[in-house]
Every structure is written in C-alpha cells, then in structure tokens.
Short mmCIF file of C-alpha atoms and ligand atoms in Angstrom, two decimals:
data_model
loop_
_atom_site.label_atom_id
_atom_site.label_comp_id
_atom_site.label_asym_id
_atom_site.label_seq_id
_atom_site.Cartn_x
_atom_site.Cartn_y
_atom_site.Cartn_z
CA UNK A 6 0.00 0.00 0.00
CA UNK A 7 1.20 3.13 -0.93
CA UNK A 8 1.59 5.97 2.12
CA UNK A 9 0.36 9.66 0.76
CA UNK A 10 3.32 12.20 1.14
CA UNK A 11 2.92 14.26 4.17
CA UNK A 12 2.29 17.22 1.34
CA UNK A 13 -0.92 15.47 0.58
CA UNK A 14 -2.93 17.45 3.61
CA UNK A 15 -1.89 20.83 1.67
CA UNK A 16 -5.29 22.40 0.18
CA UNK A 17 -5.52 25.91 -1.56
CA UNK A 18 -9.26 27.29 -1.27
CA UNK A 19 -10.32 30.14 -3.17
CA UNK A 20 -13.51 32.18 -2.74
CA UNK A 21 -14.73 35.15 -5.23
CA UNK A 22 -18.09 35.86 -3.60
CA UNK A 23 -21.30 38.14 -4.39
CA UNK A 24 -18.82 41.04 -3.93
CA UNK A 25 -17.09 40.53 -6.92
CA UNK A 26 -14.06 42.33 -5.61
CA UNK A 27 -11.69 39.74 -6.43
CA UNK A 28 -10.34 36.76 -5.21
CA UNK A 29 -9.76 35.22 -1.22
CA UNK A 30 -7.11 32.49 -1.11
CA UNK A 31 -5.57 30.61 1.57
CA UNK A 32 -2.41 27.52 1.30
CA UNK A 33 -3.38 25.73 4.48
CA UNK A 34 -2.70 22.77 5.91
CA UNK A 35 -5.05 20.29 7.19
CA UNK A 36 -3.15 17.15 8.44
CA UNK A 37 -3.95 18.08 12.66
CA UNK A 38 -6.61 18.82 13.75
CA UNK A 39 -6.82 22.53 13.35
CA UNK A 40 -6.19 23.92 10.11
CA UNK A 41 -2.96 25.52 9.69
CA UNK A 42 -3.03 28.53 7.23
CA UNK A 43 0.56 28.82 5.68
CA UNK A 44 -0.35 31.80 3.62
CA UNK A 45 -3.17 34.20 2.91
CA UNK A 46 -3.82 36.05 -0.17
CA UNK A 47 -6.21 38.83 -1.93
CA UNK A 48 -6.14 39.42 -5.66
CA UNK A 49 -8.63 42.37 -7.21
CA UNK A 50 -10.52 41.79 -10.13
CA UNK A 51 -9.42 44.16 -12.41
CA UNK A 52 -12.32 46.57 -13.02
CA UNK A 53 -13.40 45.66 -16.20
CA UNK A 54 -13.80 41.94 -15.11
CA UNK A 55 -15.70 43.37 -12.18
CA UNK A 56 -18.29 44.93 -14.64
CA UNK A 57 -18.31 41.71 -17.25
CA UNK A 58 -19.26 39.55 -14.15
CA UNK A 59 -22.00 42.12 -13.14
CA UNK A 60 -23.54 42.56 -16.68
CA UNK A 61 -24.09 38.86 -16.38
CA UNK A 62 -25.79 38.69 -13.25
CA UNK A 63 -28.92 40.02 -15.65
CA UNK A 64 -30.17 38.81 -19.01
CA UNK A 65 -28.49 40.33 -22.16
CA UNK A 66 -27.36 39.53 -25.05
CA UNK A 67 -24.36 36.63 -26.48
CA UNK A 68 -24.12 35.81 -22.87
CA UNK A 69 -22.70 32.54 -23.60
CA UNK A 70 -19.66 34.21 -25.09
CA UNK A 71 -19.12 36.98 -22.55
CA UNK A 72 -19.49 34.01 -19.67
CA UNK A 73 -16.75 32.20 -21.33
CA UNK A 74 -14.25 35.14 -21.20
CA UNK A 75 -15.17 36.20 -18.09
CA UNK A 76 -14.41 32.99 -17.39
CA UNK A 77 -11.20 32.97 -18.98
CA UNK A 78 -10.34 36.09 -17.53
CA UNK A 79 -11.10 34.36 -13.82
CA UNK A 80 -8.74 31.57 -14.11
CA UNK A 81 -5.99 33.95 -14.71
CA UNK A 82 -7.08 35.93 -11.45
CA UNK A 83 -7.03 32.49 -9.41
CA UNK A 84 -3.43 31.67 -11.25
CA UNK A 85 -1.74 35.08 -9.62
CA UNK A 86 -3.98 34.48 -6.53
CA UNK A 87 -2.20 30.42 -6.21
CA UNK A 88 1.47 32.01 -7.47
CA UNK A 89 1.15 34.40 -4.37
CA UNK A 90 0.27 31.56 -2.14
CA UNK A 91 2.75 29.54 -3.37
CA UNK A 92 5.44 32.50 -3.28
CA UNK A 93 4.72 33.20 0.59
CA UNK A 94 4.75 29.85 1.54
CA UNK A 95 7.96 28.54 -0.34
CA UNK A 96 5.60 25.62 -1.42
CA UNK A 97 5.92 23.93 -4.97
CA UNK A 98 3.13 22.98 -7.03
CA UNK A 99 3.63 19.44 -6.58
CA UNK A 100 2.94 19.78 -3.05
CA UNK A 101 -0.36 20.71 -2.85
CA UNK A 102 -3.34 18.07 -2.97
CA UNK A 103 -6.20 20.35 -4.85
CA UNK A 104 -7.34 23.97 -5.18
CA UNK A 105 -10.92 24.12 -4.51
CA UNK A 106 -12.29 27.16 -6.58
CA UNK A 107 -15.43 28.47 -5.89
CA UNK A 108 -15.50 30.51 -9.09
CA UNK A 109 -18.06 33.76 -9.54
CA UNK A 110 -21.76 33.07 -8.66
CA UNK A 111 -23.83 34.20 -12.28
CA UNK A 112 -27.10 33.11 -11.42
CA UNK A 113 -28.60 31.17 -8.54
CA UNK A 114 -32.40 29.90 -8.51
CA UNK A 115 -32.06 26.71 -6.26
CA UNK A 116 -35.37 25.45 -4.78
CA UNK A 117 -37.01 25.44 -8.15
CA UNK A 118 -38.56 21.88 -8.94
CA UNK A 119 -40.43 22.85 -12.01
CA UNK A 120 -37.35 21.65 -14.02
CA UNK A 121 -36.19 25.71 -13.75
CA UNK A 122 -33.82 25.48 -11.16
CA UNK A 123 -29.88 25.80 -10.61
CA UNK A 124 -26.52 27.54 -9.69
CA UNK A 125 -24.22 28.62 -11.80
CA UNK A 126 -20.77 29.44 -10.35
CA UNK A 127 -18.65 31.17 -13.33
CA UNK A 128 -15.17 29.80 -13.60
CA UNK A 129 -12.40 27.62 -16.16
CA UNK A 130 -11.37 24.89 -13.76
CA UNK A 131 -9.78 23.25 -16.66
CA UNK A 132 -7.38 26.19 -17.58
CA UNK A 133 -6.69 26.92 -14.00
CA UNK A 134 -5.41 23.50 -13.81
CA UNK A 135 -3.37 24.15 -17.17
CA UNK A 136 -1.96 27.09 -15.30
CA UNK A 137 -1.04 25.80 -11.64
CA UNK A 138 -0.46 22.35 -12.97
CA UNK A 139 -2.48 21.94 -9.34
CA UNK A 140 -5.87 19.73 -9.67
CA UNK A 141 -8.85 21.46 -9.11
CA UNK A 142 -12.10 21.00 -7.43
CA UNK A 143 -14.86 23.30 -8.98
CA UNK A 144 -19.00 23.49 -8.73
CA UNK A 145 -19.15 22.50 -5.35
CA UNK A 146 -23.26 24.31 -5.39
CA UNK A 147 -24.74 22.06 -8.12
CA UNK A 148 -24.80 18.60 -6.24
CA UNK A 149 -26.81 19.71 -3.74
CA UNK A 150 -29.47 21.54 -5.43
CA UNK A 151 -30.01 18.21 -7.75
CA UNK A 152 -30.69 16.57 -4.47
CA UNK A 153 -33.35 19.36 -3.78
CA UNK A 154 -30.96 21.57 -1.70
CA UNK A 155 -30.08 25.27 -1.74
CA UNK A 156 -26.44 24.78 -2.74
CA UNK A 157 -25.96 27.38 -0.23
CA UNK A 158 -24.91 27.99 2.35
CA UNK A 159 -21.89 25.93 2.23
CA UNK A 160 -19.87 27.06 4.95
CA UNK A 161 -21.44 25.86 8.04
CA UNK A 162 -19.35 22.67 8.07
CA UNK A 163 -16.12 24.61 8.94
CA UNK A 164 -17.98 27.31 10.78
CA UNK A 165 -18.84 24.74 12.85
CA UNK A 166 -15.40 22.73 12.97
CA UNK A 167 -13.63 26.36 13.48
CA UNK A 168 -16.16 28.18 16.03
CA UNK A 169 -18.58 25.56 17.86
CA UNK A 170 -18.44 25.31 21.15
CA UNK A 171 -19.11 22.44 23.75
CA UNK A 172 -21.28 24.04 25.98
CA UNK A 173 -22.98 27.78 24.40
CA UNK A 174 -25.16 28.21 21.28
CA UNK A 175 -23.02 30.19 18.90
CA UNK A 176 -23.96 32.42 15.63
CA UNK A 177 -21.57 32.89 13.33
CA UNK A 178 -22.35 35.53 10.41
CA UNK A 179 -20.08 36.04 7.16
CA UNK A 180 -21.10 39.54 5.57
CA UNK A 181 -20.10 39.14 2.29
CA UNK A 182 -22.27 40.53 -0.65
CA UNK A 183 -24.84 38.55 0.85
CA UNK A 184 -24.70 37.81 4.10
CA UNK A 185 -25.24 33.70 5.57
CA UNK A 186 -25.68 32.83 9.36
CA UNK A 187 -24.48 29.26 10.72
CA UNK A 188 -26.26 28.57 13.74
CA UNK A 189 -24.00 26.62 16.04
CA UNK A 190 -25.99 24.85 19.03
CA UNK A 191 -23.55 23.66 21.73
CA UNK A 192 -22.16 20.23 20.84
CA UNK A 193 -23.13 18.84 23.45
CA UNK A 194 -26.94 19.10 23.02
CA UNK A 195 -26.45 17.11 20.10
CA UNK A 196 -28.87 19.77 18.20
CA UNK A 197 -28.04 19.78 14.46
CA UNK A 198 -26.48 23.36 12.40
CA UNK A 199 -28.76 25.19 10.75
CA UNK A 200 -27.97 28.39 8.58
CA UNK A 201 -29.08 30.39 5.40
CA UNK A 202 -28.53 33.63 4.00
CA UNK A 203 -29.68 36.86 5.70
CA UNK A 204 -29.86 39.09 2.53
CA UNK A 205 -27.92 41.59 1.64
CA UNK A 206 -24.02 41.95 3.23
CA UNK A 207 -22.17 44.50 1.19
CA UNK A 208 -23.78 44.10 -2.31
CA UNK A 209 -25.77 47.10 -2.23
CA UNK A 210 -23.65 49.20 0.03
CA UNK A 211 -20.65 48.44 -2.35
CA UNK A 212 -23.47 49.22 -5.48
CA UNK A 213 -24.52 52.77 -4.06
CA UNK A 214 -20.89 54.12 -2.87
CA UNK A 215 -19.83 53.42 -6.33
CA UNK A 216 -22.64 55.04 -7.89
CA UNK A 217 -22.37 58.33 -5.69
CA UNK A 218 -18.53 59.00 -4.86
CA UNK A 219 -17.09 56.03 -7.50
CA UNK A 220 -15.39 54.04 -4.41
CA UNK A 221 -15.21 50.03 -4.25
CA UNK A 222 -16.80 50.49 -0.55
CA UNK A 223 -17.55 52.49 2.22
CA UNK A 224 -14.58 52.25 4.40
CA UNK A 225 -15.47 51.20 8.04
CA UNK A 226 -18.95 52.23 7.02
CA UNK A 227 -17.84 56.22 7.81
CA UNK A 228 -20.44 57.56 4.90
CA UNK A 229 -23.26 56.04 6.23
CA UNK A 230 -22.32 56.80 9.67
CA UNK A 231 -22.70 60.35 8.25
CA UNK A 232 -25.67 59.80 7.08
CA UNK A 233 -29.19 59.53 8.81
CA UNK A 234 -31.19 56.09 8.57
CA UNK A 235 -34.72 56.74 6.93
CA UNK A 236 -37.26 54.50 8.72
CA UNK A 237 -39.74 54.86 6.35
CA UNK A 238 -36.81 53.33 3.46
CA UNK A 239 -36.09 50.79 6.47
CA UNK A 240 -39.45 49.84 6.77
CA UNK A 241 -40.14 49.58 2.86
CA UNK A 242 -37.04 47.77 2.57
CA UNK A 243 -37.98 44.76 5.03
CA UNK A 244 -41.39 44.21 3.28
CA UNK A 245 -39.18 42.18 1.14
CA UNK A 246 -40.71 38.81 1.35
CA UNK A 247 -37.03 37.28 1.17
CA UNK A 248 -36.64 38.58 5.27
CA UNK A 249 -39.58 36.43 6.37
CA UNK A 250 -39.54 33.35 4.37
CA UNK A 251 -38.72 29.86 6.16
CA UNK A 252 -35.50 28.37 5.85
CA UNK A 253 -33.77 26.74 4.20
CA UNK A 254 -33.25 29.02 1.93
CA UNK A 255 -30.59 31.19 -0.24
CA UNK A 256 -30.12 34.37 -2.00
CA UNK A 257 -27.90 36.17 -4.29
CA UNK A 258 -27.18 39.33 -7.13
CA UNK A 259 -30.45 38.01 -8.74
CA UNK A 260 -32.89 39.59 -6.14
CA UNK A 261 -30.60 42.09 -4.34
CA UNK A 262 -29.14 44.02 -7.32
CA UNK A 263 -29.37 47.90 -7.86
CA UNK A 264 -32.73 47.34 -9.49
CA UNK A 265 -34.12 46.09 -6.21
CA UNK A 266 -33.45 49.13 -4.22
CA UNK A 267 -34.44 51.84 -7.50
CA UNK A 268 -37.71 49.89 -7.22
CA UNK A 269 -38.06 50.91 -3.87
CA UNK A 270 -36.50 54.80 -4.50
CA UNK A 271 -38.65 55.71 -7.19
CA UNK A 272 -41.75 55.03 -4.89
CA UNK A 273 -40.76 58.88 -3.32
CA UNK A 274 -40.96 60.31 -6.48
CA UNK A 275 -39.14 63.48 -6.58
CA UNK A 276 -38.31 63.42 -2.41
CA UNK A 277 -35.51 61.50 -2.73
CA UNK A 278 -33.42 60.72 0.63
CA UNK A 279 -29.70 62.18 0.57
CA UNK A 280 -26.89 59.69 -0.77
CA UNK A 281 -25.89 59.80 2.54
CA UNK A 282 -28.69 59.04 4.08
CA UNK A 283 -29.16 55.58 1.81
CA UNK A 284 -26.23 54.52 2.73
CA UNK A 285 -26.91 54.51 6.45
CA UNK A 286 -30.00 52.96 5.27
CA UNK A 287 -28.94 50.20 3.52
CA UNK A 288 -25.63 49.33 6.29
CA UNK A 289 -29.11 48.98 8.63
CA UNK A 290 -30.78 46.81 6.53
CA UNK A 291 -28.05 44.67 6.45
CA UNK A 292 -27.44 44.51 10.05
CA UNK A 293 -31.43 44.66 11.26
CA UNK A 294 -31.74 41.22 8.89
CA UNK A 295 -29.41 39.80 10.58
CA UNK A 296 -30.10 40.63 13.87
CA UNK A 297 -33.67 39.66 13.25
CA UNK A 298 -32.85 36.79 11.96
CA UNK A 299 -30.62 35.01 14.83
CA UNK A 300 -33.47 36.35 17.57
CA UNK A 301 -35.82 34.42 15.69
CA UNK A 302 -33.68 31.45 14.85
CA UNK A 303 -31.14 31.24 17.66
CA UNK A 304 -32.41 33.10 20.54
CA UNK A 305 -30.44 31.45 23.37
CA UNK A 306 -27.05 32.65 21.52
CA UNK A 307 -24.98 35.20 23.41
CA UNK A 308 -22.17 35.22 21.19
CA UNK A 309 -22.68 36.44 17.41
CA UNK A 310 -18.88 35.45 15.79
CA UNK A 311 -18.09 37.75 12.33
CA UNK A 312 -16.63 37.12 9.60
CA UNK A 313 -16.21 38.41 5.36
CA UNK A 314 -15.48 41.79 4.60
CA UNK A 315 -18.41 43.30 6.11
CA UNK A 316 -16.99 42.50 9.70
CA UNK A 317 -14.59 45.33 8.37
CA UNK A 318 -17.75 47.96 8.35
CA UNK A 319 -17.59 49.38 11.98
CA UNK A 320 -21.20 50.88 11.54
CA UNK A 321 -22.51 47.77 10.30
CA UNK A 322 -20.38 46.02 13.50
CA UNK A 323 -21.86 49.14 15.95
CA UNK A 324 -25.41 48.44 14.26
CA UNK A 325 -25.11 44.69 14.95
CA UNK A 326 -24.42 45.35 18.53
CA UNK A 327 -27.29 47.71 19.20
CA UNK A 328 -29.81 45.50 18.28
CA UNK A 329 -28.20 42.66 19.61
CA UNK A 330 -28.13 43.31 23.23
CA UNK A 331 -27.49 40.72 25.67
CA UNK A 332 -25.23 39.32 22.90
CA UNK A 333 -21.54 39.65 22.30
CA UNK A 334 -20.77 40.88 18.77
CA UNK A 335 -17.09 39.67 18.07
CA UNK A 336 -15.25 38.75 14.36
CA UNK A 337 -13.44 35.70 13.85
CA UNK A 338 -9.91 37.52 14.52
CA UNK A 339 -10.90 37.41 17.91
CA UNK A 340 -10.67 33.47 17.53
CA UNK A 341 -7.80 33.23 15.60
CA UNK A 342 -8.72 33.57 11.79
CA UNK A 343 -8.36 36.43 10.25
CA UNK A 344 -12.48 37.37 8.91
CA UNK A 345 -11.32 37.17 5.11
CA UNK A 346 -10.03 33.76 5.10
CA UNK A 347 -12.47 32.14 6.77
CA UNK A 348 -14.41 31.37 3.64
CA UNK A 349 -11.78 30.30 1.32
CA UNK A 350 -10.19 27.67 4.06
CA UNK A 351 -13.87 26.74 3.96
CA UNK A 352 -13.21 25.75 0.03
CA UNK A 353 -9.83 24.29 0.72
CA UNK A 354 -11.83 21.71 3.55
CA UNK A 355 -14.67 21.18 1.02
CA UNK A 356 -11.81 20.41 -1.87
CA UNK A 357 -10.38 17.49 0.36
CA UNK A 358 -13.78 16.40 1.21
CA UNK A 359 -14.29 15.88 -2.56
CA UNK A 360 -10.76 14.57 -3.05
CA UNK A 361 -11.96 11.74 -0.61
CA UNK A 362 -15.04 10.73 -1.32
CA UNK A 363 -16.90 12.35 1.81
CA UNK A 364 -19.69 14.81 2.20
CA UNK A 365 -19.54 18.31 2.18
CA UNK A 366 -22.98 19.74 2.51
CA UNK A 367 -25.10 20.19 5.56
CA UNK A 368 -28.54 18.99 5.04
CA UNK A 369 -29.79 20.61 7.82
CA UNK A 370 -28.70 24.02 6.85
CA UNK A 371 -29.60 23.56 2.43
CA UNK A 372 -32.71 21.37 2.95
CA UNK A 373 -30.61 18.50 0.61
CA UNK A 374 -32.00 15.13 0.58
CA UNK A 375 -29.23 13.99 2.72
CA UNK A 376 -25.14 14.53 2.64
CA UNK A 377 -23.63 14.64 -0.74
CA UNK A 378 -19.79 14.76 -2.20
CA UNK A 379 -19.73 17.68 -3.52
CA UNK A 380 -17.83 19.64 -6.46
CA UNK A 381 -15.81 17.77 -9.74
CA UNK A 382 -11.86 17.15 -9.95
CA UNK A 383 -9.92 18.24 -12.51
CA UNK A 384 -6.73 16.40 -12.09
CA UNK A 385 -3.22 18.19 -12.45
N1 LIG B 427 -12.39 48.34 5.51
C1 LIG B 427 -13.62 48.02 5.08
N2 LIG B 427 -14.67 48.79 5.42
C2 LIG B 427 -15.92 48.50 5.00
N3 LIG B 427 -16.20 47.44 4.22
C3 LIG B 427 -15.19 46.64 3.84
C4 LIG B 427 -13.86 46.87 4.25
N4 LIG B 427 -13.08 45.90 3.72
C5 LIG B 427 -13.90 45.10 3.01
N5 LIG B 427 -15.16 45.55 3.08
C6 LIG B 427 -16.34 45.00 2.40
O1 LIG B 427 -16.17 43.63 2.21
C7 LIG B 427 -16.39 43.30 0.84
C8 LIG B 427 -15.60 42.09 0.51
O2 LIG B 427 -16.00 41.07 1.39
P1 LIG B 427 -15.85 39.55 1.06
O3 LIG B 427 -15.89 38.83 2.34
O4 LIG B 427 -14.69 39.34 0.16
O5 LIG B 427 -17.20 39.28 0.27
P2 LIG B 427 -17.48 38.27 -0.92
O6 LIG B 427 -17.23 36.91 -0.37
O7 LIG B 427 -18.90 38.52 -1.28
O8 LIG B 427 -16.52 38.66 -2.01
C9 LIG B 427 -16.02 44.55 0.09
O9 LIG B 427 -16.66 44.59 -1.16
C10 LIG B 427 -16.52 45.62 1.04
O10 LIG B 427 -17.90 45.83 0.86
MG1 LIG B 428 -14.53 38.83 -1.83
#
C-alpha cells in the first residue's frame, strides 16, 4: 500500500463571492486537527472583469460568449492568486493536494422543482489546472441543489469545525455581498447546524458608494455613519418577502441588485433621501436582517462570531451590537482567523472532502436530501 506524502494534507481554497471584488485564497494545511493557514492572499478583479461579471448577473445579449471570457479572464485571477500563495509559503506545485475554486456566482435559482432550477458558479477549472499544474475541485453548489438543496450555504461545516463550542449556542455571520448565518448549538446538546442567508451583506452598500462618490466600498462604514437612517426606506425595505420566508433558503445578485433598491426609491418620487442618508440605510438593513434573523432562529445565543469583509464595516459592526443586546458581537480575529479567510479555508476543507469521497454539505442548513460529495476534480 502506498503511504500519501505528508504534502498530501496541503489544500488551496479560493472564494470570489457576491462582492465581486476579487479573489480570497488561503495555502493551508489540514493534516492536525486545526487547520494551519501557511499563507493568505487577496487578488482584485481588475475593473473591467468586475463589470463583465455584473452585466451577467442580468439577461443580455451573447451571454454565452461573454461568460466564457469572463471565465477565462477568472482563471488567470485564481493563477496570480495560487502564485502568491505559493510564493509566501515557499511551497511547490507538486505539493499541494487540490485547489478548490469556488468561481463567480452568475445566477442562482435553487429550490425550483419545475425543471427551472440551478446555480451557476462562473469559472475555467480546466485552464486553471493548465496554469497551476495543481488539480482542481470546482462546482461545489450544483450537487446539492439536484438533491433538492439550496447549494448554499456551504460554509457551516467549517464554521462549525472552526467556532462551535461544547457548551454555548453560537452564531456565526459572514457579511459578504450577501450575508449567511451558521447557527451553532452547543455540541453537546447534540442539536443539528442550521444556517441560510440573511440578505444583503455588502452588495448594495458596495453598489450605491460606487454610484455616488465612484469608491469600491464604504470604508469602516464612515459615509453612512454620516448619514441619517430613513425609517420609512427601512421599513419599505424589510417588506421584502425574502426577510420572512422559512428556511432553508438562499439568495444572491439576482434579487438584491441595484434594481431592487431603485424599485423601492422611485416610490418617493421626486423626495428622494440624501446619498448619505441611503447609505446609512442600507448598512441597517443589512445589520437589522441579521439581527432579526438570529433572535428568531437562535435566541439562546450570546455570542454572534463575524466574519467576510463586512466584519470590516464598523457601523454595520456598531449596528449589529445595538440591536443585539445581551449578545456579544465579536469577528473571527478574535478566535484566531483572520475574517477574510475564513471562507476560502472553507473551500480548501470542502476540496479534500471531494478529493476523498466524503460529504460536504449540511442537510440541515440547504434542505438536501441527505449529505452529498460535492464539487468535480480536474486532475493536475
Ligand atoms: N475596511 C472596510 N470597510 C468596510 N467594508 C469593507 C472593508 N473591507 C472590506 N469591506 C467589504 O467587504 C467586501 C468584501 O467582502 P468579502 O468577504 O470578500 O465578500 P465576498 O465573499 O462577497 O466577495 C467589500 O466589497 C466591502 O464591501
Ligand atoms: Mg470577496
């Protein structure tokens, strides 16, 4: 019998999520039983690819040939983003089991059984392996909504191997674009994780602060903490039927896009709130779903755990706390992992789940039939 190098634990996960602004990766080893991250990288989309993977969030035209460069383009991202990785941890190709690439989320419409549903996760897994000369593990979502599940959120897994705790009901929250709860019951009730996505994270901030000052994002959330919230917006904002619906459940770009909130704007006619005042708006929404949602759904947690960029918005942070009272609001540097790696070691876990054979859904958390292996290899 043959005995796997001790390399063969080394995993590269990559995450480009719903706020397309660029690429997460982390070389980390998995061979104890904590992960160890070697080395932690960010790549930016370069703008244009940024606007290519927007325009095809919506219908339009010769989309098949736009996806496919886009595409293109993305595996070239994820090649710099594994070079760097490789680069800071002195590690050779060779070494490394799999990459597990998330690629970009296009479209999402799980929970569809008229013969209308799936995920589609943008990405060249076959040209990224040409390029790393690394195998890859890509489409992790569409396994689990064929077996009836949301393909999302897939993160609670690790959330739960990273954050659980024996004896206190944890939350933990990643705000990316959209933001996804894991609810983590202690382990020793022997209650299973739930989770789903909140709604919007930083989609719609990022959207409006691009559209008014032509910034990626609203550092530490300081232009919406100049700005005034406008209940009635708040209010018109949370009648969307999304906030209220049962789990399991998932969301992307296709419902919370800029065409969402216009919908909602050009209701006031010619009184339109100040920028400003939007902004604060929207950071509110984002942290009032969230909030509502873990009273409802965990309401013996007293610690709410942070992660994804949006644990970087101090008024979305400050926002959490106030309406979370009783509850400590803390991000996942606070336990040890920095808040943007947390979901691309969650790809590098799920890549040597799929490597071996084993589940890497939750069914309790995407409403799957039961556990699935999830995402295809492309070997080096
Ligand atoms: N310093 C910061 N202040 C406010 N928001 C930030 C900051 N840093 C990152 N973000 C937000 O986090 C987003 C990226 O978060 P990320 O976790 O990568 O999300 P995704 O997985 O959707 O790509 C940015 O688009 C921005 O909205
Ligand atoms: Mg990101």
């Amino acid at each position: 019998m043959s005995v796997p190098p001790a390399s063969s634990e080394r995993f590269i996960g990559l995450m480009s999520g719903t706020s397309m602004d660029g690429a997460d990766g982390v070389l980390v080893d998995l061979s104890g039983a904590h992960p160890v991250v070697l080395a932690a990288a960010h790549t930016p989309f370069p703008q244009p690819l940024r606007e290519a993977f927007g325009a095809l969030q919506q219908p339009g035209d010769d989309e098949i040939h736009r996806e496919a460069l886009a595409a293109n383009a993305l595996a070239g991202v994820y090649a710099e983003c594994v070079a760097t990785l490789l680069r800071l941890a002195d590690a050779r190709p060779a070494s490394i089991a799999a990459i597990g690439a998330h690629g970009q989320t296009i479209r999402h419409r799980p929970g569809l059984y008229d013969g209308t549903g799936y995920t589609r996760q943008s990405q060249h897994p076959a040209l990224l392996a040409e390029l790393t000369g690394i195998a890859v593990v890509a489409d992790f979502r569409s396994r689990d909504v064929a077996a009836g599940g949301q393909g999302a959120p897939l993160v609670p897994a690790v959330h739960a191997a990273l954050f659980g705790a024996p004896d206190e009901t944890r939350v933990v929250c990643n705000i990316g674009g959209i933001s996804n709860i894991s609810i983590l019951p202690a382990t020793a009730s022997g209650r299973p994780v739930t989770g789903f996505d909140c709604g919007p994270g930083n989609a719609l901030l990022d959207d409006w602060i691009h559209r008014h000052r032509g910034l990626p994002y609203d550092d530490n959330g300081a232009w919406a903490a100049s700005g005034t919230v406008d209940a009635a917006l708040l209010a018109q904002c949370l009648t969307e039927p999304y906030f209220g619906a049962p789990p399991p459940k998932s969301t992307g770009r296709d419902l919370f896009h800029p065409g969402w909130l216009q919908t909602l704007l050009a209701t006031r006619g010619n009184r339109q709130p100040p920028a400003a005042d939007v902004q604060a708006t929207l950071a509110t929404l984002t942290a009032t779903a969230i909030a509502r949602d873990v009273q409802t759904h965990a309401a013996d947690a007293r610690r709410l755990i942070v992660c994804g960029g949006g644990a970087r918005n101090g008024y979305v942070m400050a926002e959490l706390a106030r309406l979370l009272p009783g509850v400590a609001v803390e991000t996942t540097d606070d336990f040890g992992v920095p808040v943007l790696e947390v979901e691309a070691l969650a790809f590098a876990w799920l890549a040597r789940q799929c490597v071996r054979r084993a589940p890497g859904n939750v069914p309790t958390v995407t409403g799957a039939a039961g556990p699935r292996v999830l995402g295809a290899i492309y070997p080096r």
